Every structure is written in structure tokens, then in C-alpha cells.
PDB file of C-alpha atoms in Angstrom:
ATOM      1  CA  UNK A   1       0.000   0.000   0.000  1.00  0.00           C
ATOM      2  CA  UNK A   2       2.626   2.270   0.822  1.00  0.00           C
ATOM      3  CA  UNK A   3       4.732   1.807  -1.794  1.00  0.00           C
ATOM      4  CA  UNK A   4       1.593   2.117  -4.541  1.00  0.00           C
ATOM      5  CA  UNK A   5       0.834   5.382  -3.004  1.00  0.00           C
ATOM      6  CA  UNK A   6       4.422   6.417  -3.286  1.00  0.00           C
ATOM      7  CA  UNK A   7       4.851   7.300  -6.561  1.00  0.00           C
ATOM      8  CA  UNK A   8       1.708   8.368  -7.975  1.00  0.00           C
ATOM      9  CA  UNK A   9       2.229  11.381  -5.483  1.00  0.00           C
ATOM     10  CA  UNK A  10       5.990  11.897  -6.590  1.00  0.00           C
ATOM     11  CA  UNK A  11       4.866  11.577 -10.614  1.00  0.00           C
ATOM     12  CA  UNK A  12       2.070  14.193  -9.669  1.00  0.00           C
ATOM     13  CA  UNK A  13       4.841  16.494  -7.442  1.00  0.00           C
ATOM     14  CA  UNK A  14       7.234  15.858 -10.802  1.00  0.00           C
ATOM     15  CA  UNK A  15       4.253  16.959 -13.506  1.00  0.00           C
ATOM     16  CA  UNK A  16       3.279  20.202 -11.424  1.00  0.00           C
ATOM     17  CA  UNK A  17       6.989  21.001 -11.471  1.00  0.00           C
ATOM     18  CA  UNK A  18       7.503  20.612 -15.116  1.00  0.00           C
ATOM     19  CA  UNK A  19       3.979  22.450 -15.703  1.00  0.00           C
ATOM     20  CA  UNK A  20       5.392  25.352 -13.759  1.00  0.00           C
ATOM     21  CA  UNK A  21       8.653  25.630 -15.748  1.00  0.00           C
ATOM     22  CA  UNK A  22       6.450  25.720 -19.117  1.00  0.00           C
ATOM     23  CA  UNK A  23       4.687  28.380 -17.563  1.00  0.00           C
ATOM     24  CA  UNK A  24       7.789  30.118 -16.158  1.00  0.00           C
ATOM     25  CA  UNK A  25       9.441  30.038 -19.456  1.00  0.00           C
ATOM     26  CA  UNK A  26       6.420  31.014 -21.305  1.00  0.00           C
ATOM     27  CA  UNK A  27       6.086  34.126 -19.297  1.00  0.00           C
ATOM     28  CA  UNK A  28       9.726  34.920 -19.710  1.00  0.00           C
ATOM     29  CA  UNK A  29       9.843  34.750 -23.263  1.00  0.00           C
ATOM     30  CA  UNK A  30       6.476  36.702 -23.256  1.00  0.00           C
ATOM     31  CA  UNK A  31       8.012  39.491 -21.084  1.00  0.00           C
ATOM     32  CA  UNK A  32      11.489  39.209 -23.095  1.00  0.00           C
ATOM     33  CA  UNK A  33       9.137  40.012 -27.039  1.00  0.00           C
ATOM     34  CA  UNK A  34       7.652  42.579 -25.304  1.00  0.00           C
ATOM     35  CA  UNK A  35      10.512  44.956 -23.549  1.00  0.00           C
ATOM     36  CA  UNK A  36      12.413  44.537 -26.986  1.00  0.00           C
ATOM     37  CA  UNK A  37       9.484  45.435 -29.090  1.00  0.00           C
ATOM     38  CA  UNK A  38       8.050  48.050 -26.812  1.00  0.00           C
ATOM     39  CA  UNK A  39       4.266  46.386 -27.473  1.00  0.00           C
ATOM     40  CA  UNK A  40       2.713  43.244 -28.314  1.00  0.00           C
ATOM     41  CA  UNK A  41      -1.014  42.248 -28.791  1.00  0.00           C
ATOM     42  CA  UNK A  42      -2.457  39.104 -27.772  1.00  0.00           C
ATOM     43  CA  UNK A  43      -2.869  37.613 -31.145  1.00  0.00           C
ATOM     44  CA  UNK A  44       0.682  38.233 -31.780  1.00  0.00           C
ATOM     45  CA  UNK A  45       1.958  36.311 -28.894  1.00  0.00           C
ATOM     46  CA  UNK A  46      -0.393  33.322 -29.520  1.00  0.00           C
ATOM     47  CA  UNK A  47       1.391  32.836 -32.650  1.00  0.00           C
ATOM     48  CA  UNK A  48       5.109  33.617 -31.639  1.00  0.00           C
ATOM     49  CA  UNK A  49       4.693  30.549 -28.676  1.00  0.00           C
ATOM     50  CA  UNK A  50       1.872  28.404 -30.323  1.00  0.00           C
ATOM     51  CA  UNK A  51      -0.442  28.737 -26.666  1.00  0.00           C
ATOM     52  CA  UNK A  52      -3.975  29.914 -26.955  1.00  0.00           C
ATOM     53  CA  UNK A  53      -5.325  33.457 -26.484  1.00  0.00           C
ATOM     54  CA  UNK A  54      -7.097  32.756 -23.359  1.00  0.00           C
ATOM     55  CA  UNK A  55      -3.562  31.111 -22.203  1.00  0.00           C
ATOM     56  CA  UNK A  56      -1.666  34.536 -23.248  1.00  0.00           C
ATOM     57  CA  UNK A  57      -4.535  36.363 -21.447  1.00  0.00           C
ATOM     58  CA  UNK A  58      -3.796  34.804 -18.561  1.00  0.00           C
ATOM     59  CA  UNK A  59      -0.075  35.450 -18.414  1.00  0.00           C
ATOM     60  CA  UNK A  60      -0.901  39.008 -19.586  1.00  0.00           C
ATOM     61  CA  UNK A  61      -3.025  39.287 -16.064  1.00  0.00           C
ATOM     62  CA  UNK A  62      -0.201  37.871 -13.990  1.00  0.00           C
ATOM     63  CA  UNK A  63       2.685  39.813 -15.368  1.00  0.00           C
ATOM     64  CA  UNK A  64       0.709  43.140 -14.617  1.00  0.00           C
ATOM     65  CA  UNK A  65       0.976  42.166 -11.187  1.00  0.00           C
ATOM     66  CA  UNK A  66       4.355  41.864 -10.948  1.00  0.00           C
ATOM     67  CA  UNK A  67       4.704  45.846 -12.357  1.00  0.00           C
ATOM     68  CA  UNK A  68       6.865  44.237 -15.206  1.00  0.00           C
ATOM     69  CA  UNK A  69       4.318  45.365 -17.810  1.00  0.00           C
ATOM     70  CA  UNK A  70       1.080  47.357 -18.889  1.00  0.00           C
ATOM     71  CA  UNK A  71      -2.067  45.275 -19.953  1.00  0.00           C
ATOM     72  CA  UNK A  72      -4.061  46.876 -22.533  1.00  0.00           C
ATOM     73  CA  UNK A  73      -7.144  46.468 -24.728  1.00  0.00           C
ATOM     74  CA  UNK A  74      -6.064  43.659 -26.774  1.00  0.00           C
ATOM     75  CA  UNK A  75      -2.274  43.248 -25.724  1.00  0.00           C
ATOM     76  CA  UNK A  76       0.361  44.539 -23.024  1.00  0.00           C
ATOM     77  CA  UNK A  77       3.035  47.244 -23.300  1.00  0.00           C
ATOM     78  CA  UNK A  78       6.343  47.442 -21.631  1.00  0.00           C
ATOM     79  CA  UNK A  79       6.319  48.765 -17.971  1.00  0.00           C
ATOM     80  CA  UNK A  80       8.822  51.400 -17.626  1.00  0.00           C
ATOM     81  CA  UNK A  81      10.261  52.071 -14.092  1.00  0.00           C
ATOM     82  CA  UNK A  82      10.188  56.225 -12.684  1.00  0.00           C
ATOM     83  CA  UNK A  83      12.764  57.643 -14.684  1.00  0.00           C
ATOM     84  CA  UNK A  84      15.393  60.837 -14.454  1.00  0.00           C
ATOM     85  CA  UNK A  85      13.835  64.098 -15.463  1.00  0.00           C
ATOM     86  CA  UNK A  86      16.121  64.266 -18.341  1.00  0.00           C
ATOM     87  CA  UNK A  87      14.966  60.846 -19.701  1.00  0.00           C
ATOM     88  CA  UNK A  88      12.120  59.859 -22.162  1.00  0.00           C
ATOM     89  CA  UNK A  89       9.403  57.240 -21.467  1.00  0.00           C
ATOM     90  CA  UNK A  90       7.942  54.941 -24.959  1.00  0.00           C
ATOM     91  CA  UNK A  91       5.312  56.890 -26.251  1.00  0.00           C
ATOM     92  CA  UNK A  92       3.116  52.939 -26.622  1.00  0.00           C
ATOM     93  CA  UNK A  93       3.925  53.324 -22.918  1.00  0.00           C
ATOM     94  CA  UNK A  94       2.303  57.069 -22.226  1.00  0.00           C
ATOM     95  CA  UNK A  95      -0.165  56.057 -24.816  1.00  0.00           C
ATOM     96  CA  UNK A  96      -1.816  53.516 -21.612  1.00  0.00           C
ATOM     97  CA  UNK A  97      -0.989  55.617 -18.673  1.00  0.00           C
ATOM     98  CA  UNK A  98      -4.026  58.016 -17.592  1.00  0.00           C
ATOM     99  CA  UNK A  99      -5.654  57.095 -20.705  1.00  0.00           C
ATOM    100  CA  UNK A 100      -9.237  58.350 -20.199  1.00  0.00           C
ATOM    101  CA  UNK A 101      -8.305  61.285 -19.552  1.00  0.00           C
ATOM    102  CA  UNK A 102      -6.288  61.791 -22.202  1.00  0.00           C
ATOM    103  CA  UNK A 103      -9.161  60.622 -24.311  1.00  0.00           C
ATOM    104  CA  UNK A 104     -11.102  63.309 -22.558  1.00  0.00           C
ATOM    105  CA  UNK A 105      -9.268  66.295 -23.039  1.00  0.00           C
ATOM    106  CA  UNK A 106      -8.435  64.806 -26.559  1.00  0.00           C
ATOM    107  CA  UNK A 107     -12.118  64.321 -27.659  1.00  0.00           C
ATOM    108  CA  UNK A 108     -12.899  68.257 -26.126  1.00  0.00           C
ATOM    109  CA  UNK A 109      -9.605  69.163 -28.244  1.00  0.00           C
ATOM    110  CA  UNK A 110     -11.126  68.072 -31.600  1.00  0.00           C
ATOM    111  CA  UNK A 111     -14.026  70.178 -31.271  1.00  0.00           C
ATOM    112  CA  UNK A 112     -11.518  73.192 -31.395  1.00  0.00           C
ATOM    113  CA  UNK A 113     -10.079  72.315 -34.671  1.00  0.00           C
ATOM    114  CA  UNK A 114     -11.733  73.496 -37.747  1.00  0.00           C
ATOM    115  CA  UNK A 115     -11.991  72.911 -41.277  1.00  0.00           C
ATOM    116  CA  UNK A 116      -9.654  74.641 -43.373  1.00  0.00           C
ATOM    117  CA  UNK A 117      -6.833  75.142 -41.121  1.00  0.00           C
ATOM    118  CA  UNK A 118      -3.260  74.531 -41.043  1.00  0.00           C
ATOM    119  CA  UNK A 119      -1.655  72.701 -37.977  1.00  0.00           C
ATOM    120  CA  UNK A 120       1.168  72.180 -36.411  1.00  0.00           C
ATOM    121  CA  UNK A 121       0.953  68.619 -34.461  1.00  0.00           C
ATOM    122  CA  UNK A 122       3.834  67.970 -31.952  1.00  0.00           C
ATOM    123  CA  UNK A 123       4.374  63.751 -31.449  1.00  0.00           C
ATOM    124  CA  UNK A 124       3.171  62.744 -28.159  1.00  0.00           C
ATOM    125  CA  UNK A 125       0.437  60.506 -26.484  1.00  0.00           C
ATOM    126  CA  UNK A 126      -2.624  62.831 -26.282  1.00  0.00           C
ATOM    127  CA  UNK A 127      -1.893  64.150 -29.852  1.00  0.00           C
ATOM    128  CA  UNK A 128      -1.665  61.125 -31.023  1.00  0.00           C
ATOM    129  CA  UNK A 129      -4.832  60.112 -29.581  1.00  0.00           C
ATOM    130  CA  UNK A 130      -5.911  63.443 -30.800  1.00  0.00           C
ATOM    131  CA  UNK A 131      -5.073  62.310 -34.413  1.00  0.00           C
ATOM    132  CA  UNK A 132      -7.955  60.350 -35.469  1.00  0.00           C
ATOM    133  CA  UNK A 133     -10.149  62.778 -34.125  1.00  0.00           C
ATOM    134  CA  UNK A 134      -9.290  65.235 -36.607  1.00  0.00           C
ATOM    135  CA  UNK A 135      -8.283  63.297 -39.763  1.00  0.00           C
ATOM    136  CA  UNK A 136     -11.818  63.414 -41.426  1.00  0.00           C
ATOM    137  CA  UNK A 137     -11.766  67.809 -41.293  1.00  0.00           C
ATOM    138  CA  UNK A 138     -12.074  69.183 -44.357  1.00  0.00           C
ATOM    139  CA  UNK A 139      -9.730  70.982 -46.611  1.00  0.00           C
ATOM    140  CA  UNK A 140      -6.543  70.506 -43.933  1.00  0.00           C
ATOM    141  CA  UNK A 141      -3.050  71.325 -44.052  1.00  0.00           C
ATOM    142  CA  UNK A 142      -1.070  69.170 -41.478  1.00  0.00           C
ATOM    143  CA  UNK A 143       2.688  69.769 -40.763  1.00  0.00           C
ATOM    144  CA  UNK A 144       4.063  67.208 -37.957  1.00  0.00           C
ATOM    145  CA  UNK A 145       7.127  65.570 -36.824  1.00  0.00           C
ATOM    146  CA  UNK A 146       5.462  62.340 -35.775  1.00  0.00           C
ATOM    147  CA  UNK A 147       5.303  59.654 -38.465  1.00  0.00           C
ATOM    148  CA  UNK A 148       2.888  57.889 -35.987  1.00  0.00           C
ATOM    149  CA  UNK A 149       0.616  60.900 -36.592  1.00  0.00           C
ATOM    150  CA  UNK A 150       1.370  61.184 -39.965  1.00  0.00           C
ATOM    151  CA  UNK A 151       0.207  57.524 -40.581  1.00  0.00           C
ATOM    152  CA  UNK A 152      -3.196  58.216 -39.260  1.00  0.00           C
ATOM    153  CA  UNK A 153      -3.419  61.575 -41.054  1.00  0.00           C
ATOM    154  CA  UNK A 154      -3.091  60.107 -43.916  1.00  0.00           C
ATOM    155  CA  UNK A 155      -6.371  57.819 -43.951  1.00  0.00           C
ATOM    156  CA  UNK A 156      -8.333  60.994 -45.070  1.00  0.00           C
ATOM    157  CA  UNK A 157      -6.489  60.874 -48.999  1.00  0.00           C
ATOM    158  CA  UNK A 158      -7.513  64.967 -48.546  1.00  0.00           C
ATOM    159  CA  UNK A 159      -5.249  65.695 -46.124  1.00  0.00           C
ATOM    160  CA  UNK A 160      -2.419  67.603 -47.124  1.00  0.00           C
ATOM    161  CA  UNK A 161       0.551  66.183 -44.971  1.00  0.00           C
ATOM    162  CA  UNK A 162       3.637  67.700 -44.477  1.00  0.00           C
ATOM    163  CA  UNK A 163       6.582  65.370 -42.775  1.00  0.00           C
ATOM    164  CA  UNK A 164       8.939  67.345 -40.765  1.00  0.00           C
ATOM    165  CA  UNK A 165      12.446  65.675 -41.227  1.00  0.00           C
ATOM    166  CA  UNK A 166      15.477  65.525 -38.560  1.00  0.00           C
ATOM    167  CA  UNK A 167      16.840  63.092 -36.634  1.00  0.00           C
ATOM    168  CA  UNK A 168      14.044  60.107 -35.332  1.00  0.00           C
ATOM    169  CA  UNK A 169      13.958  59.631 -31.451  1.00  0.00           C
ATOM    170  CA  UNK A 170      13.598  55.745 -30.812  1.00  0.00           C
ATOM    171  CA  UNK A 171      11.286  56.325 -27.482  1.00  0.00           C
ATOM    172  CA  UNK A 172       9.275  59.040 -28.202  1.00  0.00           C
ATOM    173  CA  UNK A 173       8.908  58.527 -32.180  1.00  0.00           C
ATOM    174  CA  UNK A 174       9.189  62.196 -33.195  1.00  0.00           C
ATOM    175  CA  UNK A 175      11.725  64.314 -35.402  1.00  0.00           C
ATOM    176  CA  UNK A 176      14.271  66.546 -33.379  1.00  0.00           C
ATOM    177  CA  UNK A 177      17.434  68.171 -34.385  1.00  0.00           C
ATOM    178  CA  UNK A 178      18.454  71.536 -36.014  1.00  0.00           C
ATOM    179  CA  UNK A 179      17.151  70.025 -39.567  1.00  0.00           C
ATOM    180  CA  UNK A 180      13.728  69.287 -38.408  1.00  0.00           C
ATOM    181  CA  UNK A 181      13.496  73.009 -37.054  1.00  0.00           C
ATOM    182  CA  UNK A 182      15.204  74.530 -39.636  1.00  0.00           C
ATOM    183  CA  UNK A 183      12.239  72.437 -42.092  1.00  0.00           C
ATOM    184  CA  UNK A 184       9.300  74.301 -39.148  1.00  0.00           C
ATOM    185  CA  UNK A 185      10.816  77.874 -39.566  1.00  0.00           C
ATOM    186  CA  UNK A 186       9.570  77.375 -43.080  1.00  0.00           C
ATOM    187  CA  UNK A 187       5.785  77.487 -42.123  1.00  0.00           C
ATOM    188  CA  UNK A 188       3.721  79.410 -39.789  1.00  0.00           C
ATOM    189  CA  UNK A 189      -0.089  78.033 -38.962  1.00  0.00           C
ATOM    190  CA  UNK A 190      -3.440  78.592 -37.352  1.00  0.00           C
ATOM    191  CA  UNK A 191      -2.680  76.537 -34.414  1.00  0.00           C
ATOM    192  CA  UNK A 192      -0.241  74.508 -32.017  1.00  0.00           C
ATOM    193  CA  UNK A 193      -1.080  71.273 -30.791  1.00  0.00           C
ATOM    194  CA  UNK A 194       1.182  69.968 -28.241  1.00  0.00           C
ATOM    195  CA  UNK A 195       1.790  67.824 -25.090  1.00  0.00           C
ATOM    196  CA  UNK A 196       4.150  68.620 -22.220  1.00  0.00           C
ATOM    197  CA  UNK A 197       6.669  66.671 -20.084  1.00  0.00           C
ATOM    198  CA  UNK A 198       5.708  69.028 -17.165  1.00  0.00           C
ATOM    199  CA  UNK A 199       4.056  72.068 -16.427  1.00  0.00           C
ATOM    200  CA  UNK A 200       4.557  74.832 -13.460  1.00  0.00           C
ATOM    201  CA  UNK A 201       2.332  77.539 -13.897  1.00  0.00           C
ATOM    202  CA  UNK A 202       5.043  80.136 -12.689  1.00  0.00           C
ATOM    203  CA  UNK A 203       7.823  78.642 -14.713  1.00  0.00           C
ATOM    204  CA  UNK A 204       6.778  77.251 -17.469  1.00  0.00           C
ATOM    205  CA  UNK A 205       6.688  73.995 -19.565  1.00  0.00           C
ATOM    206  CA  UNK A 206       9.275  71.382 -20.061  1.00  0.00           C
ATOM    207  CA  UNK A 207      10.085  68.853 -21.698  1.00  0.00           C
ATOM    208  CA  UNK A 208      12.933  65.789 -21.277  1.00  0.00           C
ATOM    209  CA  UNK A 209      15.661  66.294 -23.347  1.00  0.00           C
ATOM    210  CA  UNK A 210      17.142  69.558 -24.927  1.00  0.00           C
ATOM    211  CA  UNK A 211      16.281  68.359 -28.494  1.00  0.00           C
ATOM    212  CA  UNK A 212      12.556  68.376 -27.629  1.00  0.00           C
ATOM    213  CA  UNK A 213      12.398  71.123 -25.829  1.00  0.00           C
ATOM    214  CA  UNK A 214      13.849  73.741 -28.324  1.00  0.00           C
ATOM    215  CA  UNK A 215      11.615  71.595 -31.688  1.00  0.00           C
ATOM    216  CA  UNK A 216       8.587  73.114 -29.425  1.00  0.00           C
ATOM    217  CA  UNK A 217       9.705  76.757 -29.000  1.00  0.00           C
ATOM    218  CA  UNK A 218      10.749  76.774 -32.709  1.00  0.00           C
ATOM    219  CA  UNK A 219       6.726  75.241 -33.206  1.00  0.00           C
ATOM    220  CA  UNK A 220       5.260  78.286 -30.993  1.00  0.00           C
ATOM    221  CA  UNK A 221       7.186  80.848 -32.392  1.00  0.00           C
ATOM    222  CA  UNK A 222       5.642  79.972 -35.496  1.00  0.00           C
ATOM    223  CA  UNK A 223       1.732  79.384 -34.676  1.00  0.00           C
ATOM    224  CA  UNK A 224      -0.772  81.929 -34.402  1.00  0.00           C
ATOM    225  CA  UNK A 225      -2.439  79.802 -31.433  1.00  0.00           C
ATOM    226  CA  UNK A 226      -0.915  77.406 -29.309  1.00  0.00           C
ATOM    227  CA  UNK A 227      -3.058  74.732 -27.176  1.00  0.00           C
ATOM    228  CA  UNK A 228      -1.815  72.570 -24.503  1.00  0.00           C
ATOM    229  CA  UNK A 229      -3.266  69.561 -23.884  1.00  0.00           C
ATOM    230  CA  UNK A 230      -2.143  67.876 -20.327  1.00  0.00           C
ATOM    231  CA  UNK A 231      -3.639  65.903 -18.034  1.00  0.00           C
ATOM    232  CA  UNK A 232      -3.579  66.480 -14.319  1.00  0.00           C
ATOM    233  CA  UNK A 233      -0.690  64.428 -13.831  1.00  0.00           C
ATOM    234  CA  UNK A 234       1.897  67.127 -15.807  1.00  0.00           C
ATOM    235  CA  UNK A 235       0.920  69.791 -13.322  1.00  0.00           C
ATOM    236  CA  UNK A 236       3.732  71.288 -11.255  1.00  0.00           C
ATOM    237  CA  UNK A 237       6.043  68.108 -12.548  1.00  0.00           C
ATOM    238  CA  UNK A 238       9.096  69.587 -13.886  1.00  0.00           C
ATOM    239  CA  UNK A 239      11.582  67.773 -16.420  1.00  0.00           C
ATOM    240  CA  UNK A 240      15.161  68.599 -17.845  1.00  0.00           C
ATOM    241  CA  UNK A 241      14.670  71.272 -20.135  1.00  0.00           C
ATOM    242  CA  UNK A 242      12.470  74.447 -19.924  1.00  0.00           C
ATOM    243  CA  UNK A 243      10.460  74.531 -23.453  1.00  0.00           C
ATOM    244  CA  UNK A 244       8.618  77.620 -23.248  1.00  0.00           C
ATOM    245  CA  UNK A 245       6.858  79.895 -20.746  1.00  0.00           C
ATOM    246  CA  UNK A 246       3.034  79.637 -19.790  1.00  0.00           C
ATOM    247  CA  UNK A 247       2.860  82.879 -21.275  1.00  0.00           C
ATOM    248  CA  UNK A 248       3.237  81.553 -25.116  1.00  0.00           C
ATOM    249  CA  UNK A 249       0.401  79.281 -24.425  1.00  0.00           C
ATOM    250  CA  UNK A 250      -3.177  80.489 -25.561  1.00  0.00           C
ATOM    251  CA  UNK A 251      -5.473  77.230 -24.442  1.00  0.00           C
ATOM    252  CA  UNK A 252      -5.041  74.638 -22.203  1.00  0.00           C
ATOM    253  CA  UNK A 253      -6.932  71.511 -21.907  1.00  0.00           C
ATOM    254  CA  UNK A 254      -6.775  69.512 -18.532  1.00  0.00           C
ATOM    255  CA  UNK A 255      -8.816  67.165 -16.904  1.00  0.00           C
ATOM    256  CA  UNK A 256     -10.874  67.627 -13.522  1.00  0.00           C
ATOM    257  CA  UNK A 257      -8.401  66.332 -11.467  1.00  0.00           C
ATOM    258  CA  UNK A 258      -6.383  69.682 -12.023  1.00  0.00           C
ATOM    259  CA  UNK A 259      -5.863  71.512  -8.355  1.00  0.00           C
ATOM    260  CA  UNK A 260      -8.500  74.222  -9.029  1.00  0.00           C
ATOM    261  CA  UNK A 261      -6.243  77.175  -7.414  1.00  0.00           C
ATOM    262  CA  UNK A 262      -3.756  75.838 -10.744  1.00  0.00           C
ATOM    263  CA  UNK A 263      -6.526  76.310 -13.174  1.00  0.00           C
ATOM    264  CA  UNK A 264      -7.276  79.785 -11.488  1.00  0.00           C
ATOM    265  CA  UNK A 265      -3.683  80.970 -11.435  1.00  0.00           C
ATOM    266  CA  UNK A 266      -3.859  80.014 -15.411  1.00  0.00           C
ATOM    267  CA  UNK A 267      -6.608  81.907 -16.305  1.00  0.00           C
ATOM    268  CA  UNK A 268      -6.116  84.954 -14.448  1.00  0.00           C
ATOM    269  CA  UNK A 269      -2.601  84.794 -16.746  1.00  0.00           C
ATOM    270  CA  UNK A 270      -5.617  85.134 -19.693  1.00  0.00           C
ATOM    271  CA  UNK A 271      -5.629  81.876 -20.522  1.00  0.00           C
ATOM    272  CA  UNK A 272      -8.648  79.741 -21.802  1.00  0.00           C
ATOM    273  CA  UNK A 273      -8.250  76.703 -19.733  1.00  0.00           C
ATOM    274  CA  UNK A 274     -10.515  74.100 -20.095  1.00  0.00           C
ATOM    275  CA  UNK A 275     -11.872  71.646 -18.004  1.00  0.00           C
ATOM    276  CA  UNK A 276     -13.259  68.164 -18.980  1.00  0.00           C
TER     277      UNK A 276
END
């Protein structure tokens, strides 16, 4: 009897072990795809390590709660750890983080772009989400340094696009560099659309690195309008490099978790901030 019992238990102990170093591995390789490609989707994964969706799910959901990555609709993105104030974060990264309000103050944005004008749109998360908002205006001229936003511009075949060259930023996915500025000082437009790093409403608004911040002067300097969209998380959160004073901003767009003396202090600067 004792013996018969014996190894049925150590075959079971021996399966669960092996079951858990599938899983182990599986998880590994499914957290090693993802922090070299940034982003993967769950359809994506299924393939690359022949395991059903509902199996990928799974790992998706415990991965998240080790902090090592992002779950989102349909996938995961890489989980980036607090970084220096001079360093950039993945844009597929800030593209999950406070997403409905980004989708907020994006959806309000769109309603302040009209047909027939010419904008400058500054890569970033909210603009891009921004993006397809705006594609299907009518009779548009778009000038951006975003291919991201580019791409999705040019769905509507009326769009007039223009590509602002310079050297391409691997995290962030924008143009920066003296050629891309020298290729904005070209234009000047209706409007501004931009994100921020950071935002102090004495000081002004940064960004990470010394390339970005100077591309956005050179884009204010050279809009009629500029409009600031940042959630409540950018607010008196400085980064490396001071972009451009509050004073060169004409509308902000924020989200109701926005410190209400900080929207005050904006608008008795006479700026339209707005709330959603």
C-alpha cells in the first residue's frame, strides 16, 4: 500500500513542477518580445509561442501584477520604471498611462479644430490620440514631426501632410534636431497642438531632453495659437529642459483632477483653460 501510493504522489509532485517551468518560461519569453518590441497584442503572442489566447490572457493578467508590464485592450506594453527628469518614457507606454483622460481632453480638443486650417501637431500621447479625431476635417493642411501621426493623417487621402524631417527619437517617435526646425521655420499656422513633459504655472513647460524642448519653441514661435493639452498628472512636474513659458500658451486643456487654485492661477494669466 505504501509503496503504490508512493509514486503516484511523486509523478504528480514531478508533472506540477515541469507544468510550472512551461509556464515560467512562457512568461519569460512573453516578457522578453515585449521589452524589446516596446508592445505586443495578444494575437501576436499566440502565434510567436503556439499557446492559446485565453492562455496569453492569462499570463498578460499575472505579469501586470508583478509591475513588469502594462495590460491593454487587446495586448500589453512594456512597464517602464520612474525615470530621471532628463529621460524619455515609450510613447506605446504614455499612450496607456491616464488614458481616459487623455481621451477626454483629446475628444474636447477636436471640437476646437476646424476645417480649413493649417496645424502644427507635436508627437506625443494625447496628440496622437488626438489624431484620429481630426483626420476626417475638411480641406486641412497638417505639418508634424510624428510619423505615428502622420500615418493616421493620412487615412483621409484629402489631407495635405507635411513630414517634418530631422533626426528620429527611438522612445518618443518624433523628429528633433536643427534640420527638423530649420524644415518648421519654413511654415507658420493657425494653431499649435502639443503635449508637455511638465508644467509649473510660474515657470513654465518642459520637456525631457534639450532636443525636444527647443523643436517646441521653434513650433510656438511659429503658430498663431498654441493649445496645450495635459492631463492632471503634468501639473507642477518639472523635467530637464524648460520649453517655453506659460505665457506663449493660448489654451489649455486639462482634466478635472487639475488643483483648481492651478486652473485659477492660469486663467487669471488670460488663458482659456478648459476643463473636462
Amino acid at each position: 500500500m505504501i509503496i503504490c501510493l508512493y509514486f503516484p504522489v511523486k509523478c504528480h509532485y514531478n508533472q506540477a513542477m515541469a507544468q510550472r517551468s512551461l509556464i515560467q518560461e512562457r512568461r519569460k519569453q512573453i516578457l522578453d518580445y515585449i521589452t524589446q518590441h516596446q508592445k505586443a497584442d495578444i494575437r501576436e503572442l499566440s502565434e510567436l509561442l503556439n499557446a492559446t489566447e485565453i492562455t496569453i490572457r492569462r499570463d498578460l493578467i499575472e505579469l501586470e501584477k508583478t509591475k513588469m508590464l502594462i495590460r491593454t485592450h487587446g495586448g500589453a506594453v512594456v512597464s517602464e520604471q520612474k525615470k530621471s527628469v532628463w529621460q524619455t518614457t515609450s510613447v506605446y507606454n504614455r499612450l496607456e498611462r491616464n488614458k481616459d483622460q487623455k481621451e477626454r481632453i483629446a475628444k474636447f480638443a477636436a471640437t476646437l479644430i476646424n476645417d480649413s486650417e493649417s496645424l502644427f501637431i507635436d508627437g506625443g500621447s494625447t496628440t496622437q490620440t488626438l489624431a484620429p479625431l481630426i483626420k476626417d476635417r475638411r480641406n486641412m493642411l497638417f505639418v508634424t514631426n510624428s510619423p505615428d501621426i502622420a500615418d493616421i493623417l493620412l487615412e483621409n487621402e484629402e489631407n495635405r501632410i507635411i513630414q517634418i524631417g530631422g533626426e528620429l527619437t527611438r522612445d518618443t517617435h518624433l523628429t528633433i534636431g536643427p534640420d527638423a526646425e530649420d524644415g518648421i521655420r519654413k511654415y507658420y499656422v493657425d494653431k499649435f497642438v502639443t503635449g508637455v513633459t511638465g508644467i509649473d504655472p510660474d515657470e513654465g513647460c518642459y520637456a525631457a531632453i534639450p532636443g525636444e524642448a527647443s523643436m517646441k519653441r521653434t513650433f510656438v514661435a511659429h503658430a498663431r495659437e498654441t493649445i496645450l493639452l495635459v492631463d492632471s498628472s503634468k501639473f507642477s512636474r518639472k523635467a530637464f529642459c524648460l520649453a517655453f513659458p506659460v505665457s506663449g500658451v493660448g489654451t489649455i486643456i486639462t482634466d478635472s483632477d487639475t488643483p483648481k487654485e492651478i486652473v485659477e492661477k492660469l486663467r487669471e494669466r488670460n488663458i482659456k483653460v478648459y476643463v473636462v
